[in-house]
CSV table of C-alpha atoms in Angstrom, one decimal:
chain,number,residue,atom,x,y,z
A,7,THR,CA,112.5,97.3,58.6
A,8,ARG,CA,109.8,99.6,57.4
A,9,LEU,CA,110.1,101.8,60.5
A,10,SER,CA,113.8,102.5,59.7
A,11,ARG,CA,112.7,105.4,57.5
A,12,PRO,CA,112.1,108.8,59.1
A,13,LEU,CA,108.8,109.3,57.3
A,14,ASP,CA,107.5,105.9,58.6
A,15,LEU,CA,108.6,106.7,62.1
A,16,ALA,CA,107.0,110.2,62.0
A,17,TYR,CA,103.8,108.6,60.8
A,18,GLU,CA,103.7,106.0,63.6
A,19,LEU,CA,104.6,108.6,66.3
A,20,ALA,CA,102.2,111.2,64.9
A,21,ALA,CA,105.1,113.7,64.8
A,22,GLU,CA,105.8,116.5,62.3
A,23,SER,CA,109.2,114.9,61.5
A,24,VAL,CA,111.8,112.6,62.9
A,25,ARG,CA,115.6,112.8,62.4
A,26,ILE,CA,117.7,109.7,62.8
A,27,GLU,CA,121.3,110.0,64.1
A,28,ASN,CA,123.0,106.7,63.3
A,29,PRO,CA,125.1,106.3,65.2
A,30,ILE,CA,125.3,109.1,67.8
A,31,PRO,CA,128.9,110.4,67.5
A,32,GLY,CA,131.0,108.9,70.2
A,33,LYS,CA,128.4,106.5,71.4
A,34,LYS,CA,127.1,103.0,70.5
A,35,ALA,CA,123.6,104.1,70.1
A,36,ILE,CA,121.1,105.4,67.5
A,37,GLY,CA,119.4,108.7,68.3
A,38,LEU,CA,116.0,110.0,67.3
A,39,GLU,CA,115.1,113.7,67.4
A,40,ILE,CA,111.4,114.4,67.5
A,41,PRO,CA,110.1,118.0,67.6
A,42,LEU,CA,107.9,119.0,70.5
A,43,PRO,CA,104.2,119.3,69.8
A,44,PRO,CA,103.0,122.8,69.1
A,45,ALA,CA,101.2,123.0,72.5
A,46,ALA,CA,104.5,122.4,74.3
A,47,ARG,CA,106.5,125.1,72.4
A,48,ARG,CA,107.1,128.6,73.6
A,49,VAL,CA,108.9,131.7,72.4
A,50,VAL,CA,112.3,132.2,74.0
A,51,SER,CA,113.1,135.8,74.4
A,52,LEU,CA,116.6,137.1,74.1
A,53,ARG,CA,116.3,138.7,77.6
A,54,GLU,CA,116.3,135.1,79.0
A,55,VAL,CA,119.6,134.1,77.6
A,56,VAL,CA,121.8,137.2,76.9
A,57,GLY,CA,124.6,137.5,79.4
A,58,LYS,CA,123.8,134.1,80.8
A,59,ALA,CA,125.5,131.9,78.2
A,60,GLY,CA,128.9,131.9,79.9
A,61,ALA,CA,132.0,133.8,78.8
A,62,PRO,CA,131.6,137.3,77.3
A,63,LEU,CA,132.7,136.1,73.9
A,64,ARG,CA,129.7,133.7,73.7
A,65,ALA,CA,126.8,134.4,71.5
A,66,ALA,CA,123.5,133.5,73.0
A,67,ILE,CA,121.3,131.4,70.7
A,68,GLY,CA,118.6,129.9,72.8
A,69,VAL,CA,118.0,127.3,75.6
A,70,LEU,CA,118.2,123.6,75.8
A,71,PRO,CA,115.1,121.5,76.5
A,72,SER,CA,116.3,121.5,80.1
A,73,GLY,CA,116.0,125.3,80.2
A,74,GLU,CA,119.8,125.8,80.4
A,75,PRO,CA,121.0,128.8,78.3
A,76,LEU,CA,123.0,127.8,75.2
A,77,GLY,CA,125.7,129.9,73.7
A,78,LEU,CA,128.4,129.6,71.1
A,79,ASP,CA,132.0,130.5,72.1
A,80,LEU,CA,133.6,132.6,69.3
A,81,PRO,CA,137.2,131.6,70.1
A,82,SER,CA,136.5,127.9,70.1
A,83,LEU,CA,133.8,127.9,67.4
A,84,PRO,CA,134.8,130.8,65.1
A,85,HIS,CA,133.2,129.5,61.9
A,86,LEU,CA,129.5,128.5,61.9
A,87,ALA,CA,127.4,127.6,58.9
A,88,ILE,CA,123.7,128.0,59.6
A,89,ALA,CA,121.3,126.1,57.3
A,90,GLY,CA,117.6,125.6,57.1
A,91,THR,CA,114.6,125.9,54.8
A,92,SER,CA,112.8,129.2,54.2
A,93,GLY,CA,111.1,130.3,57.4
A,94,ALA,CA,113.1,128.0,59.6
A,95,GLY,CA,114.5,130.9,61.5
A,96,LYS,CA,118.0,131.5,60.1
A,97,SER,CA,117.8,135.3,60.1
A,98,VAL,CA,116.2,135.3,63.6
A,99,LEU,CA,119.2,133.3,64.8
A,100,LEU,CA,121.6,135.7,63.2
A,101,HIS,CA,119.9,138.7,64.7
A,102,SER,CA,119.9,137.1,68.1
A,103,MET,CA,123.6,136.3,67.9
A,104,ILE,CA,124.4,139.8,66.8
A,105,ALA,CA,122.2,141.4,69.5
A,106,SER,CA,123.6,139.3,72.3
A,107,LEU,CA,127.2,140.1,71.3
A,108,VAL,CA,126.8,143.9,70.9
A,109,LEU,CA,125.0,144.0,74.2
A,110,THR,CA,127.9,142.5,76.1
A,111,LEU,CA,131.0,143.6,74.0
A,112,THR,CA,132.3,147.0,73.2
A,113,PRO,CA,133.5,148.1,69.7
A,114,ASP,CA,137.1,147.7,71.0
A,115,GLU,CA,136.4,144.1,71.7
A,116,LEU,CA,134.3,143.2,68.7
A,117,THR,CA,133.8,144.6,65.2
A,118,LEU,CA,131.2,143.5,62.7
A,119,VAL,CA,131.0,143.1,58.9
A,120,LEU,CA,127.5,142.4,57.7
A,121,VAL,CA,126.7,141.1,54.2
A,122,ASP,CA,123.0,140.9,53.2
A,123,PRO,CA,122.4,140.3,49.4
A,124,LYS,CA,118.6,140.6,50.0
A,125,GLY,CA,119.0,144.0,51.6
A,126,THR,CA,116.1,143.4,54.0
A,127,GLU,CA,117.8,142.0,57.2
A,128,PHE,CA,121.0,143.8,58.2
A,129,PRO,CA,120.5,147.5,57.2
A,130,ARG,CA,118.6,147.9,60.5
A,131,TRP,CA,121.9,147.6,62.2
A,132,ASN,CA,123.4,150.6,60.4
A,133,GLY,CA,124.7,153.2,62.8
A,134,LEU,CA,125.9,150.6,65.3
A,135,PRO,CA,129.4,151.6,66.5
A,136,HIS,CA,130.6,148.0,66.1
A,137,LEU,CA,130.3,148.1,62.3
A,138,TYR,CA,133.3,148.7,60.1
A,139,ALA,CA,130.9,150.1,57.5
A,140,PRO,CA,127.1,150.0,56.8
A,141,ALA,CA,125.6,146.6,55.9
A,142,VAL,CA,126.6,145.5,52.4
A,143,THR,CA,123.7,144.8,50.2
A,144,ASP,CA,125.1,144.4,46.6
A,145,VAL,CA,127.2,141.7,45.1
A,146,ASP,CA,130.2,143.8,44.2
A,147,GLY,CA,130.3,145.4,47.6
A,148,ALA,CA,130.0,141.9,49.2
A,149,VAL,CA,133.0,140.6,47.2
A,150,ALA,CA,135.0,143.8,48.1
A,151,ALA,CA,134.1,143.3,51.8
A,152,LEU,CA,135.3,139.7,51.7
A,153,TRP,CA,138.6,140.5,50.1
A,154,TRP,CA,139.1,143.5,52.4
A,155,LEU,CA,138.7,141.1,55.3
A,156,VAL,CA,141.2,138.7,53.7
A,157,ASP,CA,143.7,141.6,53.5
A,158,GLU,CA,142.9,142.5,57.2
A,159,MET,CA,143.5,138.9,58.2
A,160,GLU,CA,146.9,138.9,56.5
A,161,ALA,CA,147.8,142.3,58.1
A,162,ARG,CA,146.9,140.9,61.5
A,163,TYR,CA,149.1,137.8,60.9
A,164,SER,CA,152.0,140.1,60.0
A,165,LEU,CA,151.5,142.2,63.2
A,166,ILE,CA,151.1,139.2,65.4
A,167,ALA,CA,154.2,137.4,63.9
A,168,SER,CA,156.3,140.6,64.1
A,169,HIS,CA,156.1,140.4,67.9
A,170,GLY,CA,156.8,136.7,68.2
A,171,PHE,CA,153.2,135.5,68.9
A,172,THR,CA,151.2,132.9,67.1
A,173,ASP,CA,147.5,134.0,67.5
A,174,ILE,CA,145.3,136.9,68.6
A,175,ASP,CA,144.9,135.6,72.2
A,176,GLU,CA,148.7,135.5,72.8
A,177,TYR,CA,149.1,139.0,71.2
A,178,ASN,CA,146.2,140.6,73.2
A,179,ALA,CA,147.5,139.2,76.5
A,180,VAL,CA,150.5,141.6,76.0
A,181,ALA,CA,149.1,144.0,73.4
A,182,PRO,CA,152.4,145.7,72.5
A,183,GLU,CA,150.6,148.0,69.9
A,184,GLY,CA,147.1,147.9,71.4
A,185,LYS,CA,144.6,145.1,71.5
A,186,ILE,CA,143.1,143.7,68.2
A,187,PRO,CA,139.4,143.3,68.3
A,188,ARG,CA,137.8,140.1,67.1
A,189,THR,CA,135.9,140.6,63.8
A,190,LEU,CA,132.6,138.8,63.1
A,191,LEU,CA,131.6,138.5,59.5
A,192,VAL,CA,127.9,137.6,59.1
A,193,CYS,CA,126.6,136.7,55.7
A,194,ASP,CA,122.9,136.0,55.0
A,195,GLU,CA,122.0,134.0,51.9
A,196,LEU,CA,125.5,132.9,51.0
A,197,ALA,CA,124.1,130.8,48.2
A,198,ASP,CA,123.0,133.9,46.4
A,199,LEU,CA,126.5,135.3,46.4
A,200,MET,CA,127.9,132.0,45.3
A,201,LEU,CA,125.4,131.8,42.4
A,202,ARG,CA,126.2,135.3,41.2
A,203,ALA,CA,130.0,135.5,41.9
A,204,LYS,CA,131.1,132.0,42.7
A,205,ASP,CA,134.8,132.3,41.8
A,206,ARG,CA,135.4,135.5,43.6
A,207,VAL,CA,133.4,134.6,46.7
A,208,GLU,CA,134.5,131.0,47.1
A,209,SER,CA,138.2,131.7,47.2
A,210,ALA,CA,137.8,134.4,49.8
A,211,VAL,CA,135.5,132.2,51.9
A,212,VAL,CA,138.0,129.4,51.8
A,213,ARG,CA,140.9,131.6,52.9
A,214,LEU,CA,138.9,133.1,55.7
A,215,GLY,CA,137.8,129.6,56.8
A,216,GLN,CA,141.3,128.2,56.8
A,217,LYS,CA,143.2,131.0,58.4
A,218,GLY,CA,140.7,133.3,60.1
A,219,ARG,CA,140.6,131.7,63.5
A,220,ALA,CA,144.1,132.7,64.7
A,221,ALA,CA,143.6,136.2,63.5
A,222,GLY,CA,140.4,136.6,65.4
A,223,ILE,CA,138.1,136.6,62.4
A,224,CYS,CA,134.9,134.7,62.7
A,225,PHE,CA,132.6,133.8,59.8
A,226,LYS,CA,128.9,133.0,60.2
A,227,PRO,CA,127.2,132.3,56.8
A,228,ALA,CA,123.6,131.3,56.4
A,229,ARG,CA,121.9,129.6,53.5
A,230,ARG,CA,119.0,127.2,52.7
A,231,GLY,CA,121.1,124.0,52.7
A,232,ILE,CA,124.7,122.9,53.4
A,233,GLN,CA,126.8,119.9,52.7
A,234,SER,CA,129.8,118.7,54.7
A,235,ASP,CA,132.1,119.4,51.8
A,236,GLU,CA,130.9,123.0,51.2
A,237,TYR,CA,133.1,125.8,50.0
A,238,GLY,CA,135.1,124.2,47.3
A,239,GLY,CA,135.6,120.8,49.1
A,240,ARG,CA,138.3,122.3,51.2
A,241,HIS,CA,136.3,122.9,54.3
A,242,THR,CA,135.0,119.5,55.3
A,243,GLY,CA,133.0,118.7,58.4
A,244,LYS,CA,136.0,117.1,60.2
A,245,GLU,CA,138.5,119.7,59.2
A,246,ALA,CA,138.9,120.9,62.9
A,247,GLY,CA,136.2,121.6,65.3
A,248,ASP,CA,135.7,125.1,63.9
A,249,ASP,CA,132.5,124.4,62.0
A,250,ALA,CA,128.9,123.5,62.9
A,251,SER,CA,125.6,123.2,61.1
A,252,LEU,CA,122.3,124.3,62.6
A,253,ARG,CA,119.3,122.7,60.9
A,254,GLY,CA,116.0,124.1,62.0
A,255,GLU,CA,116.0,123.6,65.8
A,256,ARG,CA,118.9,121.2,65.9
A,257,GLY,CA,122.6,122.0,66.6
A,258,ARG,CA,125.8,120.1,66.3
A,259,HIS,CA,129.0,121.3,67.9
A,260,PRO,CA,132.0,119.3,66.6
A,261,GLY,CA,134.3,121.1,69.0
A,262,ASN,CA,132.9,119.2,72.0
A,263,GLY,CA,133.0,115.6,70.7
A,264,SER,CA,130.3,116.1,68.0
A,265,GLU,CA,127.5,116.0,70.6
A,266,SER,CA,124.2,116.7,68.9
A,267,ARG,CA,121.7,118.7,71.0
A,268,SER,CA,118.2,120.1,70.4
A,269,LEU,CA,117.7,123.8,71.2
A,270,ARG,CA,115.0,126.4,71.2
A,271,ARG,CA,116.1,129.6,69.4
A,272,GLY,CA,116.0,133.0,71.2
A,273,SER,CA,114.2,135.9,69.6
A,274,ALA,CA,115.8,139.3,69.1
A,275,GLN,CA,112.4,140.9,68.9
A,276,ASP,CA,112.3,141.2,72.7
C-alpha cells in the first residue's frame, strides 16, 4: 500500500522519520522505529552511564528508552562499525566510549590506538597513559599504525600459542609472561582513509577484522555510511556476531540474536 513507504508513514504520523524493520530478526513481526519528538528528548550525560553498564570491559554508550544504561562488551563485540550522516553524533559516541573505558580501566588492562584523518577530534586525548602513541592524523601514519597493529596481533598469537592457549582470555587467566592488555583501535572517518590509500588500508582492516578478536584487538571505525559487505566483501553482516552498525540513534547487536534497540547517546562533554 501507499503507507508501506517510510516517507509516507512519517508524513501520516507527523514524525521526522520512520525506519521499517521487516521482519524483526527472530520474530514474526514488522517493526517501526519513530524518533521521539524534540520536546521529549534530553541530553544524557556520561556521568549517568559510566561504570553502570555492567562488566568493566563494557563501553558506556547511552541509555535505552526505559532508562536502563546500555554498554558494549568488548570481548563479545570487539568490532563495531559506526555509521551516520554528518552531525549525527558519530564522534560524540566515539569520545563517550573512549572516556568511559579509560575511566574504568588502567593502561595495563587497555591500550589505545587513535586514528583521526581530520586531525580535529582525537589529538585532545594526547598525553593519555593508555595511548601507544599520540593520535595519528596523516594518511601515511595511519597506514603505518594499522600494519603495526597487524604485526602486534601476529606477535600475540605466537605468544599465546607458544604456551598452549587459544585466545587472550585463556592466556591472561594464567599469564605466564604477564598479562596482555586489550587494544582498542578507534578510527574516525574511515572512508577518507579508504579513498586515499584503499589497497593498503583495506587489507590491514580485513586482517584485523578476521583475526583480531582472539588476540584482544578491538576495531571501532566510523564513517558516513556502511554496507553489510564493507571492507572488501570479506566482512559481512552475518560473519559472526562481532560486528554492529549504529545508525543515528539506532543500534543493532548481532551478538544477542540481532535484536534492534533504540538508544540515547551519552555525551562526553559532562
